[in-house]
XYZ file of C-alpha atoms in Angstrom:
740
model
C 118.747 116.664 108.053
C 119.658 119.169 110.141
C 122.066 122.731 110.311
C 125.419 122.544 110.649
C 125.701 120.896 114.127
C 126.964 117.915 115.736
C 124.243 115.881 113.872
C 126.148 116.373 110.731
C 129.472 114.751 112.038
C 129.964 111.422 110.059
C 129.546 108.190 112.278
C 133.036 106.956 111.727
C 134.298 109.571 114.064
C 132.436 108.303 117.255
C 131.781 104.503 116.280
C 135.202 103.443 114.457
C 135.397 102.577 111.172
C 134.130 98.990 110.937
C 130.638 99.819 112.442
C 130.340 103.230 110.502
C 131.116 101.139 107.345
C 128.475 98.629 108.115
C 125.880 101.174 108.730
C 126.105 103.147 105.553
C 126.716 100.351 103.309
C 123.889 97.923 104.657
C 121.444 100.674 106.567
C 122.123 103.696 104.796
C 123.122 105.419 107.587
C 125.904 107.751 107.362
C 125.773 110.923 109.929
C 124.783 111.144 113.613
C 121.776 112.777 112.304
C 120.500 109.528 110.356
C 121.492 107.239 113.283
C 119.251 109.466 115.499
C 116.309 109.360 112.979
C 116.710 105.365 112.728
C 113.791 104.824 115.229
C 113.105 101.369 116.991
C 110.856 99.216 114.915
C 109.171 97.865 118.379
C 109.592 97.720 121.917
C 109.770 94.562 124.035
C 109.455 94.446 127.674
C 111.675 92.512 129.515
C 110.059 89.358 131.197
C 107.329 90.029 128.692
C 108.272 87.708 125.386
C 107.111 88.371 121.914
C 104.982 86.408 119.495
C 107.071 83.557 118.071
C 103.706 82.793 115.996
C 103.965 85.327 113.131
C 107.797 85.954 112.187
C 108.353 86.770 108.589
C 110.154 84.258 106.230
C 113.306 85.242 105.094
C 113.910 88.247 107.038
C 116.181 89.034 109.712
C 114.281 89.385 113.000
C 115.121 89.890 116.593
C 113.240 88.207 119.439
C 113.272 87.802 123.193
C 112.342 84.613 124.043
C 112.855 81.521 126.873
C 114.927 78.387 126.802
C 112.341 75.570 126.968
C 115.501 72.737 125.963
C 118.489 72.041 124.165
C 120.141 69.179 122.708
C 123.262 68.048 121.017
C 122.680 65.746 118.122
C 125.514 63.633 115.924
C 125.485 62.968 112.474
C 127.677 61.311 109.880
C 128.216 58.271 112.229
C 129.337 60.932 115.281
C 131.724 62.672 113.206
C 129.262 66.069 112.801
C 127.595 67.955 115.710
C 124.414 70.298 115.752
C 122.892 71.954 118.756
C 118.985 72.086 118.665
C 117.465 74.732 121.069
C 113.916 75.211 121.462
C 112.421 78.596 122.241
C 109.242 79.350 124.073
C 107.392 82.410 124.473
C 104.004 81.345 125.466
C 102.359 81.726 122.081
C 104.609 79.540 120.068
C 107.926 77.797 119.773
C 111.128 78.392 117.350
C 113.935 76.080 116.593
C 117.725 77.358 116.717
C 119.962 75.175 115.490
C 124.020 75.636 115.734
C 126.479 73.406 113.794
C 130.541 72.419 114.224
C 132.805 74.180 116.246
C 130.037 76.639 116.967
C 127.879 74.488 119.394
C 130.011 74.654 122.642
C 129.474 78.076 123.888
C 125.847 78.279 123.092
C 125.365 74.982 125.127
C 127.053 76.053 127.708
C 124.935 79.352 128.098
C 121.605 78.341 126.515
C 120.146 76.347 129.446
C 116.680 75.729 130.031
C 114.867 78.517 131.535
C 117.582 81.585 130.294
C 116.223 84.065 128.942
C 118.040 86.342 125.928
C 117.585 88.351 122.710
C 118.268 86.251 119.803
C 118.515 87.708 116.264
C 118.888 85.897 112.630
C 116.884 85.372 109.315
C 113.619 83.216 109.831
C 114.303 80.027 107.344
C 111.855 76.904 106.987
C 113.369 73.379 107.614
C 111.029 70.275 107.835
C 107.889 72.579 107.800
C 109.211 74.311 110.920
C 110.405 78.046 111.482
C 114.016 77.908 112.254
C 117.027 80.547 113.119
C 120.436 78.941 111.882
C 123.047 80.318 113.638
C 121.576 83.229 115.275
C 123.514 86.148 117.418
C 122.294 86.198 120.766
C 122.675 88.315 124.246
C 121.500 86.849 127.526
C 119.156 88.806 129.409
C 119.058 87.295 132.845
C 121.537 88.023 135.467
C 124.369 84.701 135.153
C 128.073 84.878 136.021
C 128.721 86.776 132.506
C 129.356 90.625 133.523
C 128.773 91.163 129.899
C 125.005 89.984 130.250
C 124.418 91.929 133.247
C 125.829 95.211 131.622
C 123.789 94.532 128.631
C 120.598 94.228 130.503
C 121.700 97.793 132.371
C 122.572 99.613 129.197
C 118.583 99.228 128.090
C 116.924 101.907 130.448
C 113.985 100.926 132.011
C 112.057 97.589 131.237
C 111.569 98.665 127.389
C 113.809 97.126 125.252
C 114.294 99.044 121.898
C 113.916 96.789 118.867
C 115.928 98.486 116.068
C 115.570 97.518 112.268
C 118.605 95.482 111.838
C 120.901 93.549 109.139
C 122.664 90.622 109.269
C 125.860 92.427 109.978
C 124.982 94.468 112.885
C 122.379 93.231 115.500
C 119.549 95.420 117.319
C 121.651 95.736 120.476
C 124.747 96.579 118.862
C 122.825 99.250 117.027
C 121.465 100.326 120.401
C 125.081 100.632 121.852
C 125.963 102.943 118.890
C 122.462 104.827 119.557
C 123.700 105.470 123.112
C 127.234 106.967 122.038
C 125.184 109.602 119.772
C 122.506 110.378 121.737
C 123.806 113.342 123.806
C 124.029 115.048 120.209
C 120.162 115.092 120.396
C 120.091 118.343 122.328
C 121.472 120.234 119.146
C 118.549 118.836 116.769
C 117.258 122.106 114.797
C 113.597 122.252 115.584
C 111.515 122.945 112.019
C 108.078 123.583 113.512
C 107.557 127.194 113.859
C 106.972 127.859 117.807
C 103.273 128.841 117.351
C 102.403 125.510 115.558
C 104.242 123.424 118.419
C 103.011 124.987 121.286
C 99.465 125.176 119.645
C 99.511 121.573 119.073
C 101.165 120.760 122.454
C 104.420 118.804 120.954
C 106.976 117.794 122.863
C 110.065 119.691 122.157
C 112.379 117.725 119.061
C 115.341 116.761 121.203
C 113.208 115.547 124.082
C 111.190 113.684 121.208
C 114.394 111.867 120.046
C 115.379 110.823 123.603
C 112.171 109.514 124.597
C 112.040 107.426 121.058
C 115.633 105.857 122.020
C 115.442 105.113 125.606
C 111.584 105.456 126.725
C 110.860 105.013 130.505
C 107.361 104.275 129.857
C 104.738 103.730 126.889
C 103.802 106.991 127.334
C 106.949 108.214 126.257
C 106.862 106.490 123.451
C 103.434 107.914 122.478
C 104.909 111.310 122.910
C 107.774 110.768 121.021
C 105.890 109.034 117.974
C 103.034 112.108 117.695
C 105.694 114.476 117.205
C 108.237 112.728 115.327
C 105.401 111.689 112.497
C 103.948 114.953 112.496
C 107.809 116.463 111.789
C 107.704 114.087 108.768
C 104.574 114.862 107.506
C 104.817 118.681 107.815
C 108.230 118.956 106.383
C 107.241 116.757 103.300
C 103.786 118.888 102.647
C 106.021 121.927 103.139
C 108.150 120.617 100.436
C 105.191 119.759 98.487
C 103.114 122.968 98.853
C 106.275 124.700 97.716
C 106.438 122.708 94.675
C 102.665 123.733 93.876
C 103.152 127.187 94.795
C 106.351 127.668 92.290
C 103.979 125.842 89.585
C 101.250 128.343 89.968
C 104.123 130.998 89.378
C 105.062 129.478 86.102
C 103.254 131.053 83.048
C 101.591 128.875 80.619
C 99.551 129.791 77.522
C 95.694 129.541 78.547
C 94.074 127.101 76.128
C 90.078 128.160 76.380
C 87.243 126.097 74.971
C 86.470 127.244 71.167
C 82.739 126.590 70.158
C 82.077 124.978 66.933
C 85.682 123.498 66.807
C 86.786 119.662 66.755
C 85.699 119.015 70.440
C 82.016 119.827 69.230
C 82.018 117.846 66.112
C 83.306 114.891 68.128
C 80.851 115.332 71.015
C 78.146 115.245 68.347
C 78.787 112.270 66.994
C 79.358 109.956 70.226
C 77.071 107.178 70.206
C 76.544 107.581 74.025
C 76.241 110.138 76.685
C 79.579 111.050 79.270
C 78.487 109.721 82.715
C 78.001 112.371 85.458
C 81.402 111.627 86.598
C 83.144 112.156 83.315
C 81.126 115.383 82.498
C 82.240 116.871 86.219
C 85.891 115.996 85.994
C 86.180 117.317 81.944
C 84.722 120.842 83.598
C 87.536 121.031 86.375
C 90.036 119.921 83.478
C 88.594 122.832 81.074
C 88.477 125.078 84.121
C 92.495 124.378 84.609
C 93.338 124.579 80.797
C 91.490 128.324 80.740
C 93.980 129.488 83.203
C 97.482 131.132 82.521
C 99.543 128.857 84.751
C 100.142 125.098 84.098
C 97.481 122.578 85.225
C 99.030 119.822 87.225
C 96.301 117.051 87.727
C 95.980 113.342 88.815
C 93.033 111.903 87.082
C 92.390 108.493 88.739
C 89.850 105.976 87.639
C 88.654 101.981 87.358
C 90.041 100.341 84.449
C 87.117 101.145 82.091
C 85.666 104.276 83.632
C 86.314 106.441 80.833
C 89.624 107.836 81.817
C 90.739 107.869 77.817
C 87.434 109.488 76.532
C 88.132 112.502 79.343
C 91.846 112.799 77.976
C 90.663 112.778 74.533
C 88.368 115.371 74.829
C 90.827 117.537 76.678
C 93.528 117.042 73.915
C 90.897 118.207 71.472
C 89.867 121.359 73.084
C 93.632 122.287 73.621
C 93.859 121.450 69.568
C 90.837 123.788 68.932
C 92.697 126.480 71.084
C 95.712 126.252 68.423
C 98.022 123.985 70.509
C 99.354 120.681 70.294
C 98.835 117.551 72.843
C 101.065 114.562 73.569
C 100.064 111.378 75.085
C 102.619 109.340 76.673
C 102.201 105.571 77.233
C 104.469 103.340 79.470
C 104.962 100.679 76.760
C 104.996 100.522 72.959
C 102.104 98.262 72.827
C 99.869 100.426 75.136
C 100.777 103.301 72.780
C 99.994 101.903 69.693
C 96.767 100.749 71.215
C 96.148 104.353 72.629
C 96.666 105.061 68.736
C 94.274 102.658 67.224
C 91.285 103.137 69.882
C 91.732 107.310 69.745
C 91.843 107.180 66.045
C 88.831 104.977 65.779
C 86.897 107.141 68.307
C 87.655 110.262 66.235
C 86.987 108.596 62.911
C 87.560 111.204 60.036
C 88.124 113.733 62.721
C 91.455 112.373 62.625
C 92.533 112.523 59.056
C 93.199 116.382 58.961
C 94.698 117.640 55.691
C 93.828 113.879 54.198
C 91.647 112.818 51.097
C 87.878 112.243 53.191
C 89.058 113.513 56.217
C 87.217 116.059 57.834
C 88.078 119.897 57.188
C 88.075 120.429 61.203
C 90.033 117.103 61.588
C 93.488 117.021 62.589
C 96.416 114.455 62.156
C 97.083 112.052 64.797
C 100.614 110.421 64.929
C 102.153 107.571 66.680
C 105.865 108.122 67.778
C 107.732 105.362 68.973
C 111.298 103.530 69.363
C 110.911 100.569 67.114
C 109.292 102.631 64.012
C 110.955 102.458 60.745
C 113.074 105.499 59.890
C 110.853 106.771 57.209
C 107.668 106.656 59.239
C 109.470 108.417 62.075
C 110.627 111.075 59.729
C 107.228 112.184 58.670
C 105.815 112.140 62.159
C 108.461 114.489 63.569
C 108.000 116.775 60.610
C 104.065 116.756 61.123
C 104.961 117.594 64.874
C 107.454 120.597 63.722
C 105.051 122.012 61.465
C 101.777 121.287 63.546
C 100.220 119.508 60.940
C 99.683 116.638 63.860
C 97.587 118.311 66.748
C 97.843 114.774 68.424
C 100.871 112.751 68.817
C 100.656 109.289 71.217
C 103.963 107.744 71.735
C 106.388 106.405 74.585
C 109.251 107.982 76.520
C 110.825 108.198 73.065
C 108.670 111.351 72.798
C 110.720 112.918 75.487
C 114.081 112.840 73.354
C 116.309 115.790 72.147
C 115.480 115.232 68.874
C 111.323 115.696 69.285
C 110.483 119.457 68.450
C 106.832 120.825 68.650
C 105.344 123.420 67.109
C 103.401 124.494 69.757
C 102.898 121.747 72.707
C 100.076 122.756 74.883
C 99.296 119.679 76.881
C 100.463 116.459 78.008
C 98.427 113.529 78.879
C 100.307 110.585 81.087
C 99.128 107.371 81.351
C 100.144 105.280 84.605
C 101.888 107.986 86.300
C 103.797 105.343 88.548
C 106.230 104.528 85.684
C 106.947 107.909 84.860
C 109.079 110.149 87.234
C 109.492 113.346 88.407
C 112.459 114.009 85.772
C 110.524 112.499 83.081
C 107.810 115.290 83.715
C 110.560 117.998 83.687
C 112.041 117.012 80.826
C 108.816 117.456 78.882
C 107.958 120.898 80.444
C 110.917 122.275 78.456
C 109.193 121.120 75.147
C 106.853 124.034 75.270
C 107.556 127.663 74.794
C 105.873 128.098 78.043
C 105.485 124.903 80.253
C 102.802 122.939 79.062
C 99.324 121.766 80.755
C 99.975 118.242 82.294
C 97.396 115.501 83.437
C 98.223 112.455 84.755
C 95.910 109.207 84.491
C 96.418 106.105 86.762
C 93.977 103.174 86.977
C 95.422 102.176 90.013
C 93.232 103.667 93.048
C 95.020 105.242 95.522
C 93.713 106.025 98.570
C 93.611 109.857 100.054
C 96.424 109.562 101.899
C 98.768 108.428 99.466
C 97.739 110.826 96.896
C 98.644 114.079 98.979
C 102.037 112.243 99.753
C 103.226 110.704 96.728
C 101.255 113.190 94.244
C 101.045 115.843 96.323
C 102.227 118.358 93.918
C 99.325 117.220 91.469
C 95.464 118.297 92.202
C 93.406 115.020 91.927
C 90.082 114.158 90.159
C 88.419 110.916 90.331
C 86.361 109.114 88.207
C 84.393 106.451 90.390
C 81.065 105.374 87.966
C 81.646 102.914 85.606
C 79.929 103.765 82.369
C 76.582 102.044 81.692
C 77.060 98.942 79.632
C 79.936 97.690 81.778
C 79.099 94.020 83.457
C 79.711 92.887 87.028
C 82.600 90.400 87.468
C 81.957 87.361 89.203
C 85.198 86.020 91.245
C 86.015 83.226 93.113
C 89.418 81.262 94.774
C 90.032 78.226 93.313
C 91.795 76.050 96.231
C 94.104 73.879 93.669
C 95.875 71.805 96.470
C 92.589 71.017 98.831
C 90.067 70.689 96.251
C 92.029 69.141 92.653
C 88.354 68.863 91.192
C 87.881 72.597 91.380
C 90.500 73.200 88.858
C 89.213 70.946 86.253
C 85.662 72.737 86.811
C 87.545 75.611 86.105
C 88.677 74.704 82.943
C 84.870 73.230 81.745
C 83.665 76.968 82.925
C 86.480 78.427 80.352
C 85.067 76.066 77.488
C 81.472 76.822 78.131
C 82.322 80.733 77.710
C 83.779 79.871 74.773
C 80.910 77.718 73.502
C 78.536 80.485 74.286
C 80.511 82.644 71.638
C 83.080 84.255 74.043
C 86.759 84.066 74.882
C 89.091 83.562 77.659
C 92.514 84.651 79.532
C 95.054 82.488 81.439
C 97.477 84.582 83.435
C 100.787 82.884 84.619
C 103.373 84.322 86.606
C 106.310 83.217 84.750
C 107.198 82.711 80.964
C 108.811 79.181 81.122
C 111.523 79.218 78.758
C 115.338 79.273 79.540
C 114.923 82.382 81.737
C 113.467 81.111 85.165
C 111.830 84.383 86.081
C 108.594 85.916 86.250
C 107.892 89.017 84.207
C 106.953 91.790 86.275
C 105.530 94.979 85.812
C 106.326 96.755 82.811
C 107.899 93.761 81.267
C 110.572 93.910 83.876
C 111.894 90.429 85.002
C 110.832 90.016 88.916
C 111.838 87.330 90.631
C 108.681 85.136 91.790
C 107.833 85.747 95.582
C 109.022 83.439 97.615
C 106.229 80.811 98.683
C 105.267 81.524 102.679
C 106.422 78.863 104.954
C 102.825 76.739 105.056
C 103.289 76.536 101.232
C 106.677 75.506 101.235
C 106.846 71.719 100.712
C 108.531 71.191 97.879
C 109.045 74.818 96.829
C 107.961 74.439 93.375
C 108.629 77.231 90.801
C 105.570 79.335 89.824
C 103.275 78.024 86.805
C 104.522 78.985 83.471
C 102.876 80.011 80.070
C 104.592 77.910 77.818
C 103.759 74.843 80.120
C 100.403 75.634 80.672
C 99.330 76.532 77.141
C 101.137 73.287 76.051
C 98.770 71.208 79.073
C 95.567 73.222 77.853
C 96.076 72.205 74.415
C 96.827 68.444 74.862
C 94.075 68.311 77.611
C 91.046 70.318 78.896
C 91.100 72.443 76.300
C 92.202 70.333 73.023
C 89.849 71.449 70.077
C 90.188 75.242 71.284
C 92.371 77.717 69.451
C 95.116 78.378 72.676
C 97.662 81.190 71.804
C 100.586 82.645 74.239
C 101.567 86.000 74.761
C 104.660 87.409 76.697
C 107.039 90.391 76.862
C 110.005 88.565 75.070
C 108.115 87.795 71.983
C 108.823 90.071 68.998
C 106.317 93.594 68.641
C 105.023 92.365 65.742
C 104.205 88.758 66.963
C 102.671 90.381 70.241
C 100.593 92.626 67.849
C 99.690 89.707 65.613
C 98.437 87.602 68.619
C 96.836 90.598 70.120
C 95.038 91.672 66.646
C 93.505 87.905 66.230
C 92.511 87.732 69.665
C 90.650 91.182 69.428
C 89.197 89.924 65.831
C 87.597 86.582 67.881
C 90.235 84.182 65.726
C 91.766 82.791 69.084
C 89.737 81.326 72.267
C 92.126 81.416 74.586
C 94.986 83.832 75.159
C 97.311 82.263 77.872
C 99.625 85.405 79.212
C 102.072 87.200 81.335
C 100.759 90.047 83.020
C 101.874 92.185 79.578
C 97.894 92.044 79.572
C 97.570 94.264 82.552
C 97.376 97.422 81.195
C 95.172 98.524 78.106
C 94.025 95.676 76.463
C 90.577 96.075 75.373
C 88.892 93.155 74.265
C 85.022 93.494 74.794
C 84.323 89.734 74.047
C 86.347 88.398 76.877
C 84.270 87.088 79.455
C 86.560 84.852 81.435
C 89.795 84.904 83.015
C 91.848 82.105 85.420
C 94.806 83.453 86.903
C 97.332 80.828 88.096
C 99.197 80.746 91.240
C 97.154 84.029 92.186
C 99.074 84.251 95.313
C 102.264 85.585 93.717
C 100.509 88.622 92.327
C 99.962 91.897 94.210
C 96.413 92.990 95.366
C 96.365 95.801 93.248
C 97.756 93.912 90.248
C 95.152 91.080 90.560
C 92.544 93.878 90.494
C 94.228 95.404 87.229
C 94.167 91.761 85.438
C 90.641 91.323 86.396
C 89.477 94.567 85.026
C 89.946 93.119 81.500
C 87.083 90.885 81.419
C 83.406 91.753 81.831
C 83.867 94.916 79.152
C 81.166 94.124 77.032
C 77.507 93.295 77.942
C 78.158 89.813 79.146
C 79.152 89.269 82.829
C 82.435 88.700 83.745
C 84.008 85.659 85.421
C 87.686 85.674 87.317
C 89.175 82.695 89.346
C 92.233 82.864 91.331
C 93.828 79.656 91.217
C 96.091 79.079 94.641
C 97.661 76.221 96.248
C 98.092 78.637 99.399
C 96.870 77.076 102.548
C 93.526 77.953 103.935
C 94.850 80.006 106.963
C 97.641 81.858 105.279
C 97.976 85.451 104.664
C 98.043 84.664 100.592
C 94.722 83.006 100.868
C 93.180 86.143 102.564
C 94.509 88.290 100.451
C 92.914 86.685 97.244
C 89.478 86.481 99.484
C 89.792 90.125 99.651
C 89.912 90.576 96.027
C 87.369 88.255 95.095
C 85.198 90.072 97.770
C 84.758 93.145 96.250
C 85.199 94.996 93.100
C 85.942 98.370 94.425
C 89.466 99.377 93.853
C 89.925 101.865 96.621
C 88.790 99.268 99.249
C 91.710 96.631 97.835
C 94.460 99.603 97.366
C 93.693 100.070 101.339
C 94.360 96.384 101.817
C 97.157 96.277 99.679
C 98.640 99.273 101.367
C 98.512 97.616 104.782
C 99.933 94.472 104.030
C 103.138 96.298 102.132
C 105.534 98.748 103.679
C 105.214 102.187 102.771
C 108.590 102.006 100.809
C 107.291 100.238 98.289
C 104.340 102.513 97.613
C 106.307 105.593 97.884
C 109.533 104.200 96.250
C 107.668 103.651 92.901
C 106.751 107.356 92.533
C 109.007 109.709 93.905
C 112.756 109.770 94.700
C 113.386 111.713 97.745
C 109.914 110.850 99.365
C 110.619 107.188 100.722
C 114.307 108.205 102.466
C 112.531 110.863 104.574
C 109.431 108.348 105.762
C 110.626 106.554 108.925
C 107.907 106.897 111.322
C 104.958 107.744 109.404
C 102.965 105.249 107.917
C 100.957 106.364 104.858
C 97.862 104.502 105.644
C 97.318 104.683 109.246
C 98.374 108.780 109.562
C 95.349 109.927 107.257
C 94.679 112.303 109.725
C 98.223 113.469 110.816
C 98.783 114.345 106.767
C 95.869 115.841 106.150
C 96.473 118.262 109.135
C 100.159 118.563 108.092
C 99.115 119.691 104.722
C 96.722 122.163 105.852
C 99.300 123.591 108.167
C 101.589 123.447 105.091
C 99.750 125.338 102.647
C 98.870 128.128 105.213
C 102.485 128.871 106.185
C 103.364 128.671 102.295
C 100.811 131.173 101.239
C 101.927 133.361 104.076
C 105.539 133.079 103.441
C 106.536 131.344 100.130
C 109.991 131.629 100.784
C 110.052 130.867 104.610
C 112.108 133.884 105.346
C 110.584 133.941 108.752
C 111.164 130.419 109.219
C 115.086 130.033 109.100
C 115.052 126.535 110.832
C 112.250 124.664 108.651
C 114.403 126.192 105.621
C 117.386 124.418 106.978
C 115.649 121.315 107.592
C 114.064 121.604 104.277
C 117.317 121.980 102.450
C 118.798 119.038 103.642
C 115.569 116.937 102.642
C 115.386 118.459 99.470
C 119.256 118.063 98.926
C 118.650 114.235 99.588
C 116.157 114.172 96.912
C 118.323 116.154 94.261
C 121.383 113.629 95.168
C 119.121 110.790 94.246
C 117.817 112.642 91.452
C 121.101 113.383 89.935
C 122.313 109.734 90.888
C 119.502 108.170 88.664
C 119.922 110.621 85.642
């Protein structure tokens, strides 16, 4: 990410073709600069051993450990040989296995007491962790010159352990870094000198040297502080410039009009808005009244009344002579929004129709699967301006769709809607429309500043009156099988009291053995953790569980299924009957995660709950307790009591606070997942920064970035920063074009 310098040299010039090819294909490293920014994941002190107790399953790891014992075993009547080596590190043990002709060299070298670095993929055999055929490098003095050379190659006592892959061990990456390290002197320093000196940062070339070849732990801290700051700062400058550019765009101001559609709507509301809704609505109305486009993120828990806030903003725009479009991630959701908005508006949604209000407007639905005639009519209503409000899926972004005067776009669930779709929508208006993005996934402040850094944020944190508390419990199906029987009794009791229930499963259970992921994509079910491994059964499936319940614990009740592979009409029919109360129990995949609103549903049982993420469980649970009766959520799991999976479920059961859970969720996931969902180029540029732990760094970098961009929007006085930024954004643009 530097200017034209030795850091732009392709790796194959310095490392040879084979190594460079592996680095490009498996680690996405192409230039000297890329490799210099491939930082060690951690550092081991030679003589001080790693913890073998918490190795992640199915990941490629590097460990430093000591051989406790090694023995050759024969099988197949003596025809086959395998070498089993036990490693120890004081905290735990790890088994290594070598087969066939591969046993002779390690058998000679891996003698009890020897110390080495081992790399391989962690698997489980007979309930024990093991590495099969790992590569290794001896670390203690021996006859092998190579071993002592290897030891000397690592400066000081601190061994850098690099993020590696099966094809390239950490120590081979370290050797490659040695070859390119002299180029660190040419690194372009993006920080203005005053900022660097003011904050006492190490110069960039020195930071790169210290992070790769530290002499002391203090070196590592120095380097990290500097490299983290750079990442946060360059990213925040990019976002600040994007926000600045947005404020320079023209937009039609949509000022609130008295005695229009909005006032008529407010007058017929059967309840008063919460303080939070009032406050957020004011922020939105103020933005809409300005002559540059609003870009606002509205976050709020499931059921906090976001749709109400968005609808009032849409009505204000229609009053001011514009049109508003609402985009939903799926057809089911678009239909649902259309239904609930037309119900909320009543005769105000029947503008131009018999019996409609003279102040009303038309609310049209536009989705991909509509019939040709209905679609033609909807498109016509948009072009003429007859329809003030349109609700639809991404079909709204197609070239054929023309608006009379698009003033506001509301996007539901941003994480399924990237920057490029937002840009496509902007081109729909005579001038860029105002933009309101809604999400029910609570986003910690730092992630909001990083991922959605080009949006201003509003938060709805009160639930409207009348929402009931939800009690959540973990049901340990393996340790206490009678608990699961009790869970089904509770469901039957809820139905007996006139309520309904959901049962959620990770898999559909027909021929395709796959779990249905978010947004209807198919995602492979998460592999069980080692302690749950045993016989590795597949995740529970909707069709099987529904059959079991009909024939057993819930026989006599009306049990229906819902999943993503059903025909849209069939799905709609089931949902309608469930909403009408004709179905007692709905057994479903995560298709119910967003937007299903059935106030009479009070209980939810989530099967194999450990196979879902924290925020997904929270979203699912938000489907019950939407009426006046209290909600109940049972998280059924076979996970071992001491496992991380169980800890995650206990956290979900312990709090209904989505922001608290989103913090827990982030701590357990890699940043890449969080950022990768939302922005194209952000993830590739974060290597040292962890979004959850570095809140202060991100907040401070944002402040500095805003000040610098306000004073010098084109960065004319900071050519180095401009160079680094261009490289970062080039990468982003490249990915953007690839995706487009």
